[in-house]
CSV table of C-alpha atoms in Angstrom, one decimal:
chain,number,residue,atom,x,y,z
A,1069,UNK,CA,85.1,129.0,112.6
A,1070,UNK,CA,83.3,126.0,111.6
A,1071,UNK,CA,82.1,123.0,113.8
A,1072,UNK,CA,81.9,119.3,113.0
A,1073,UNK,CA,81.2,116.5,113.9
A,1074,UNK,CA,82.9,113.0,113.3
A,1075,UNK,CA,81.1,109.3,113.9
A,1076,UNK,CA,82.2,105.7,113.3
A,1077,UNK,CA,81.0,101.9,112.8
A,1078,UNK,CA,77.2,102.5,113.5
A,1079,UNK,CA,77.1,98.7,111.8
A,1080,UNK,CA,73.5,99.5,110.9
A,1081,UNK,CA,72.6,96.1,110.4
A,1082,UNK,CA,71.6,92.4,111.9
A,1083,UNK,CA,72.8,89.1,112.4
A,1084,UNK,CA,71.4,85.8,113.6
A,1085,UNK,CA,71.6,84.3,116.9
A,1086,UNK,CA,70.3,81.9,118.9
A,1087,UNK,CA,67.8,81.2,115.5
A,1088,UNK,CA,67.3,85.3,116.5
A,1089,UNK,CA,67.4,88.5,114.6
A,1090,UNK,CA,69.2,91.0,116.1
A,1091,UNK,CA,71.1,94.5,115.8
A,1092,UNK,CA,73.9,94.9,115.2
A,1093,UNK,CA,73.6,98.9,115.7
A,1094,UNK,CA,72.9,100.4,119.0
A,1095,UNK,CA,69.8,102.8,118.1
A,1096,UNK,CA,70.1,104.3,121.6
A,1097,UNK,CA,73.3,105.4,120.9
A,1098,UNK,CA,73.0,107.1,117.4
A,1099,UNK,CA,69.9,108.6,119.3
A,1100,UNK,CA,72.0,110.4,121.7
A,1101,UNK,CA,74.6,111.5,119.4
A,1102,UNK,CA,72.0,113.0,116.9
A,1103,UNK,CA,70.4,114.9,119.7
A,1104,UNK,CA,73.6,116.2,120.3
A,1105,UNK,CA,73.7,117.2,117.0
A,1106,UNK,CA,70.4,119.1,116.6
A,1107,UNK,CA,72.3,121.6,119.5
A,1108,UNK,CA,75.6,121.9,118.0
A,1109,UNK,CA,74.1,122.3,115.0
A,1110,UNK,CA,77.6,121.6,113.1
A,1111,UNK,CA,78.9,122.8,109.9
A,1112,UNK,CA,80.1,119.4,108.7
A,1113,UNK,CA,79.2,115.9,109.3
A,1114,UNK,CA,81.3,113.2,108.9
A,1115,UNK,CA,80.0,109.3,108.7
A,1116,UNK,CA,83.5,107.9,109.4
A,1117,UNK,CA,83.1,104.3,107.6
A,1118,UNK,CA,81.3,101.3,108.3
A,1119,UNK,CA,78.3,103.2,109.0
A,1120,UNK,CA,76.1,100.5,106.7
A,1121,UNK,CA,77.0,97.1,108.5
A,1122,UNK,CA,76.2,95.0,104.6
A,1123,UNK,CA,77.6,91.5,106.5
A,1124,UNK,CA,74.2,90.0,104.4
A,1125,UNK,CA,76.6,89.8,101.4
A,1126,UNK,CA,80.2,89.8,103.6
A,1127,UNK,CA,82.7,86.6,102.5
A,1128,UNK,CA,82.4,85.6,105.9
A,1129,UNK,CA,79.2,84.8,105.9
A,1130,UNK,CA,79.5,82.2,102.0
A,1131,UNK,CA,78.7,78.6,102.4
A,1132,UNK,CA,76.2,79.7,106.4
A,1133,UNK,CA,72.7,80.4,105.1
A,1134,UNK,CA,71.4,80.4,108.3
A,1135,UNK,CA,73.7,82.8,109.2
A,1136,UNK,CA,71.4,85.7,107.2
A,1137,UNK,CA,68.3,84.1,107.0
A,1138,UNK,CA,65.4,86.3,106.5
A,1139,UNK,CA,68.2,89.2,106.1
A,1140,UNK,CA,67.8,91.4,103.0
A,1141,UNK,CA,70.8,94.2,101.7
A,1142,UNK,CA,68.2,96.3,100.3
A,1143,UNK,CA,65.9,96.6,103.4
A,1144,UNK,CA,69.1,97.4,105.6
A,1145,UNK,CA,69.7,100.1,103.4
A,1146,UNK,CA,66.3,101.1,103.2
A,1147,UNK,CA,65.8,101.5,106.9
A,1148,UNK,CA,69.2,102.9,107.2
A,1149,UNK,CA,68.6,105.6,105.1
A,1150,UNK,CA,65.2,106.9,107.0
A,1151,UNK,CA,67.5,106.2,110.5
A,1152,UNK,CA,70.7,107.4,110.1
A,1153,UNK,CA,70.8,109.4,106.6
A,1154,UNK,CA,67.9,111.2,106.5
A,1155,UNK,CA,67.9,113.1,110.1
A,1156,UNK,CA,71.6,114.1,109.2
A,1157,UNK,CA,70.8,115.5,105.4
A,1158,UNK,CA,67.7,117.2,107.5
A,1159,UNK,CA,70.1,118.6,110.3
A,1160,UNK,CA,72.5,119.9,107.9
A,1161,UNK,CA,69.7,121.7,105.9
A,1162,UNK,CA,71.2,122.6,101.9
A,1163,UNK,CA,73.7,124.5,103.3
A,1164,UNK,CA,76.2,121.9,105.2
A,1165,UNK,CA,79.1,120.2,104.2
A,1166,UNK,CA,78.0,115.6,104.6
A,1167,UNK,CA,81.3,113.1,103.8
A,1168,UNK,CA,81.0,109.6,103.5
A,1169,UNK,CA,84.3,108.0,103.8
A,1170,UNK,CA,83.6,104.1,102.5
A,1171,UNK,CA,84.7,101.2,105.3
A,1172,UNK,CA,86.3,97.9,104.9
A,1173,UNK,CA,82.6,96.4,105.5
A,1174,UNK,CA,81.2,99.1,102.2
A,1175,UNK,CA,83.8,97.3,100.7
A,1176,UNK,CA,81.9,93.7,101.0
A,1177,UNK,CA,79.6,95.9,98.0
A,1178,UNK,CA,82.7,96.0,96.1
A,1179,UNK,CA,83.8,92.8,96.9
A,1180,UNK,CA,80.5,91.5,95.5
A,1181,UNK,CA,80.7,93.8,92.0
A,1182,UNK,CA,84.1,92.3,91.3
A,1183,UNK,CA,82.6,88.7,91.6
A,1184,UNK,CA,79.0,89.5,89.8
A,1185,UNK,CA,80.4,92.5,87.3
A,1186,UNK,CA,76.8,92.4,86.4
A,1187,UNK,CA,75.7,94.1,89.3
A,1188,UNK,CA,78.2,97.0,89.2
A,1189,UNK,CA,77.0,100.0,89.8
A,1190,UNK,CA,73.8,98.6,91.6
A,1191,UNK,CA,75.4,97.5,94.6
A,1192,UNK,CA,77.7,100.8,95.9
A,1193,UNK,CA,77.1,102.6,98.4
A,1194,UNK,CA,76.3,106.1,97.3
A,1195,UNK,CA,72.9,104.3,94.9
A,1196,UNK,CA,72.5,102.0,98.1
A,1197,UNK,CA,71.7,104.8,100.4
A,1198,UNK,CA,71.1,107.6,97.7
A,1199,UNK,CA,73.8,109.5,98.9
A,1200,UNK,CA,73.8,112.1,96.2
A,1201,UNK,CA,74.3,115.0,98.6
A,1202,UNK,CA,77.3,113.5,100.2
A,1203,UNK,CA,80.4,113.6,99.4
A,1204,UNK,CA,81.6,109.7,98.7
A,1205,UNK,CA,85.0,109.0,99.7
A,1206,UNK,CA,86.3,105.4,98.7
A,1207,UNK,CA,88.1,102.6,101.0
A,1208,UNK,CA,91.5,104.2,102.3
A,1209,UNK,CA,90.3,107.7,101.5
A,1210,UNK,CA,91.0,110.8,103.5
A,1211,UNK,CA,89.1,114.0,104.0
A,1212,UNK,CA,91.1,117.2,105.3
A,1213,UNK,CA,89.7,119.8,107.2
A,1214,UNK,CA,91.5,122.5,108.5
A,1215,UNK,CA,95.0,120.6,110.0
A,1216,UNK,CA,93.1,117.5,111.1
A,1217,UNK,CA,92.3,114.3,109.1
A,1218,UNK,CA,89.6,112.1,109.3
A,1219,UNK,CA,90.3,108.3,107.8
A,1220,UNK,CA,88.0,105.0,108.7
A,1221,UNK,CA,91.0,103.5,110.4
A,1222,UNK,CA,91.2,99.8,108.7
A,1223,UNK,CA,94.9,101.1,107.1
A,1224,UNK,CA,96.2,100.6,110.8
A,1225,UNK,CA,96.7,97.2,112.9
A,1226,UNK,CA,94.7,97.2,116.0
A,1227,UNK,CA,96.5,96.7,119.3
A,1228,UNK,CA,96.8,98.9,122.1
A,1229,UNK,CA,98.7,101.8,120.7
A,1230,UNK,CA,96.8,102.1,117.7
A,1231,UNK,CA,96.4,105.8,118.1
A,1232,UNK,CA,100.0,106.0,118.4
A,1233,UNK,CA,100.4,104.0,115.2
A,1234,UNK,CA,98.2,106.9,113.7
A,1235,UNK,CA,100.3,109.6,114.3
A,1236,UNK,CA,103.7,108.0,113.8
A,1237,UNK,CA,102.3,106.4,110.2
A,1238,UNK,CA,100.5,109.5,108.8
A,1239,UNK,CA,102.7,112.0,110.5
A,1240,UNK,CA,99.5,114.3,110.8
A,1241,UNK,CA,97.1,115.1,113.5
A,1242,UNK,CA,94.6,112.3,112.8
A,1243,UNK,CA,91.1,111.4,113.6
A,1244,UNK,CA,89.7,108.0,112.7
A,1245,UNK,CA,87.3,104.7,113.9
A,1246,UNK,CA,87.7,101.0,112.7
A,1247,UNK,CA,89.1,99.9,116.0
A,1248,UNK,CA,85.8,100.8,118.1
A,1249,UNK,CA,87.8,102.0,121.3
A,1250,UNK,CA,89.0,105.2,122.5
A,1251,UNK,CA,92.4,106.4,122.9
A,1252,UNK,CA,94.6,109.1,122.6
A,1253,UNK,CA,98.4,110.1,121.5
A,1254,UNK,CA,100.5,113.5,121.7
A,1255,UNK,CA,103.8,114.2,119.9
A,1256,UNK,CA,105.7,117.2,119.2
A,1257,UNK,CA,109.1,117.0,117.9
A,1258,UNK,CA,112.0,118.8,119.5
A,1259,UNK,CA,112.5,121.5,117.4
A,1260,UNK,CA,108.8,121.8,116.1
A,1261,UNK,CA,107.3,122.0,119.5
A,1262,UNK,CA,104.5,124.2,118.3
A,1263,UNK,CA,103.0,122.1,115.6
A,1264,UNK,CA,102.0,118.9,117.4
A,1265,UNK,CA,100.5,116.5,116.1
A,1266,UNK,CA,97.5,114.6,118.2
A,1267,UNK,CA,95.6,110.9,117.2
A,1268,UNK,CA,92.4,109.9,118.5
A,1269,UNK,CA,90.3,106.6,118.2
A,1270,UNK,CA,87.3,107.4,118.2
A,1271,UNK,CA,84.4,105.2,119.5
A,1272,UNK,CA,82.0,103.2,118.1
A,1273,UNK,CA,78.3,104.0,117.5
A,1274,UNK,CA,77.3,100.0,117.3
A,1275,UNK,CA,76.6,97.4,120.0
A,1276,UNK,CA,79.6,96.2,121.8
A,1277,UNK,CA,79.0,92.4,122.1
A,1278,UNK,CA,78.7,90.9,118.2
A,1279,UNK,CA,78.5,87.1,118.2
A,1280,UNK,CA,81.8,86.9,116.3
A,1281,UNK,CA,83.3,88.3,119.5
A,1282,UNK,CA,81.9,85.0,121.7
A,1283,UNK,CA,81.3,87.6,124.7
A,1284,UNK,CA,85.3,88.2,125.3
A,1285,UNK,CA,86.3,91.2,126.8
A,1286,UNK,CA,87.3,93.6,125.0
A,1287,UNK,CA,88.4,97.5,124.7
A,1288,UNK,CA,85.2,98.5,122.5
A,1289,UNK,CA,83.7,102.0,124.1
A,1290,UNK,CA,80.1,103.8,122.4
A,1291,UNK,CA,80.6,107.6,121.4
A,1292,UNK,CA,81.3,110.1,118.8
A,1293,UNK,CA,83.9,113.3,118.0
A,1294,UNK,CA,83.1,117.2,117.8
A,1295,UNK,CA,85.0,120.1,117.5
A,1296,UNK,CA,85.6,123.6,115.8
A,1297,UNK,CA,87.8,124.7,113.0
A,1298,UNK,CA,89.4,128.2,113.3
A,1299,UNK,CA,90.4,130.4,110.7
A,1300,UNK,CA,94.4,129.6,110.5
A,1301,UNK,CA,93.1,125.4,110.3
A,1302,UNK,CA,94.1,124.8,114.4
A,1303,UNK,CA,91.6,122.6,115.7
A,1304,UNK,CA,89.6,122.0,119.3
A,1305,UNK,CA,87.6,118.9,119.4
A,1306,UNK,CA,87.0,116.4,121.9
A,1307,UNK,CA,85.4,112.7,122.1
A,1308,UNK,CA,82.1,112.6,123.5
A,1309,UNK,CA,81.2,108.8,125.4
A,1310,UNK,CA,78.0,107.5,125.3
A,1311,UNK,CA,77.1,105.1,128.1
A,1312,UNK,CA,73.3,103.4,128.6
A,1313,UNK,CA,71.9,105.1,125.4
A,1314,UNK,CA,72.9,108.5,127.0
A,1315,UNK,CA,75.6,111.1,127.1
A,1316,UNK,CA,76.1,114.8,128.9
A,1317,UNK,CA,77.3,117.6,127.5
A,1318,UNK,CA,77.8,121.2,128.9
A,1319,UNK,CA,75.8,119.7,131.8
A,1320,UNK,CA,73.0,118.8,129.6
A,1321,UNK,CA,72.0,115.1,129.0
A,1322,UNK,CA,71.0,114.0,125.8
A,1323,UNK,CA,69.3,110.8,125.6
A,1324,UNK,CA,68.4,108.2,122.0
């Protein structure tokens, strides 16, 4: 049996506002996840996409200098390493199994590359955050393990059946972020009753009120995904939320 554990859209990262500096990420709640971790002690760790935020060098942001001024790519990644690499690849130990599936906002590195060709090869993500003991998957990649899938989730419209949308596009049980809410879908067929297929949105890790969302409400929730693998491939795994930098598990509280 092996156990694992799935994250999403940490956005390590900052923007400006109000002429302010501020994070994009929600350290509290990688904190409480990553204590998690340190019990569960799991067998593979997934970074689910759009774990490095990179909006310094995002399209949205040409022709608005002050919109990442004083903002550098290279100390994001820097810091991100130490804060959300390094205690994983120290959790795992040489033993454990790390994936890296590459999100639509990696893909701002990419983007980059194909407009400067000079810097390709400098800019991706895997020399960014020195990801040589991961396993790199790119933009609309997928990683199997056992009968579940794990994609970043930007293939799939938003809306409020998106975990629907999941299941009915990939025809698989499917686990996957992007969306940064939580939700659930079910379906067996009629005559395959047994072999059911189940989505699941999983939360986000980052703060839940970015400037480009002008304070709207909006379905974003904080957590993460773990769960066990048997033998035969079936699967047991369930979303974890994180409220306040704090979430309780087994009737312990673990706290970033």
């Amino acid at each position: 049996m092996k156990k694992f554990i799935f994250a999403a859209d940490l956005h390590y990262g900052f923007e400006r506002r109000n002429g302010h500096k501020i994070p994009l990420h929600d350290i509290r709640a990688l904190g409480a996840m990553l204590a998690f971790a340190k019990d569960f002690k799991p067998d593979v760790f997934i970074w689910g996409g759009d774990a490095l935020d990179c909006g310094v060098v995002s399209h949205h942001n040409n022709g608005k200098p002050g919109a990442t001024e004083g903002m550098k790519l290279i100390e994001d990644a820097t810091l991100g390493r130490k804060i959300f690499i390094e205690p994983v690849e120290k959790l795992m130990g040489p033993k454990g199994e790390m994936i890296y599936l590459t999100g639509n906002h990696e893909r701002f590195l990419d983007d980059l590359a194909e407009k400067l060709p000079a810097l390709e090869g400098m800019l991706d993500i895997k020399s960014l955050l020195k990801l040589d003991k991961w396993t790199v998957l790119p933009q609309g990649g997928a990683f199997n393990l056992g009968k579940l899938t794990f994609i970043h989730g930007d293939q799939l419209s938003g809306g409020e059946h998106v975990a629907k949308s999941a299941v009915i596009s990939f025809e698989r049980s499917i686990r996957f972020g992007h969306h940064h809410g939580y939700q659930v879908y079910t379906k067996s067929a009629a005559l395959d009753y047994k072999n059911g297929k189940t989505g699941i949105l999983v939360p986000c890790l980052c703060g839940k009120n970015p400037k480009y969302t002008a304070s709207s409400p909006n379905r974003w929730a904080q957590g993460f995904l773990s769960g066990y693998i048997l033998p035969d491939g079936s699967y047991s795994d369930a979303v974890t939320i994180i409220m306040n930098g704090r979430c309780v598990v087994g009737g312990k509280i673990y706290t970033g």
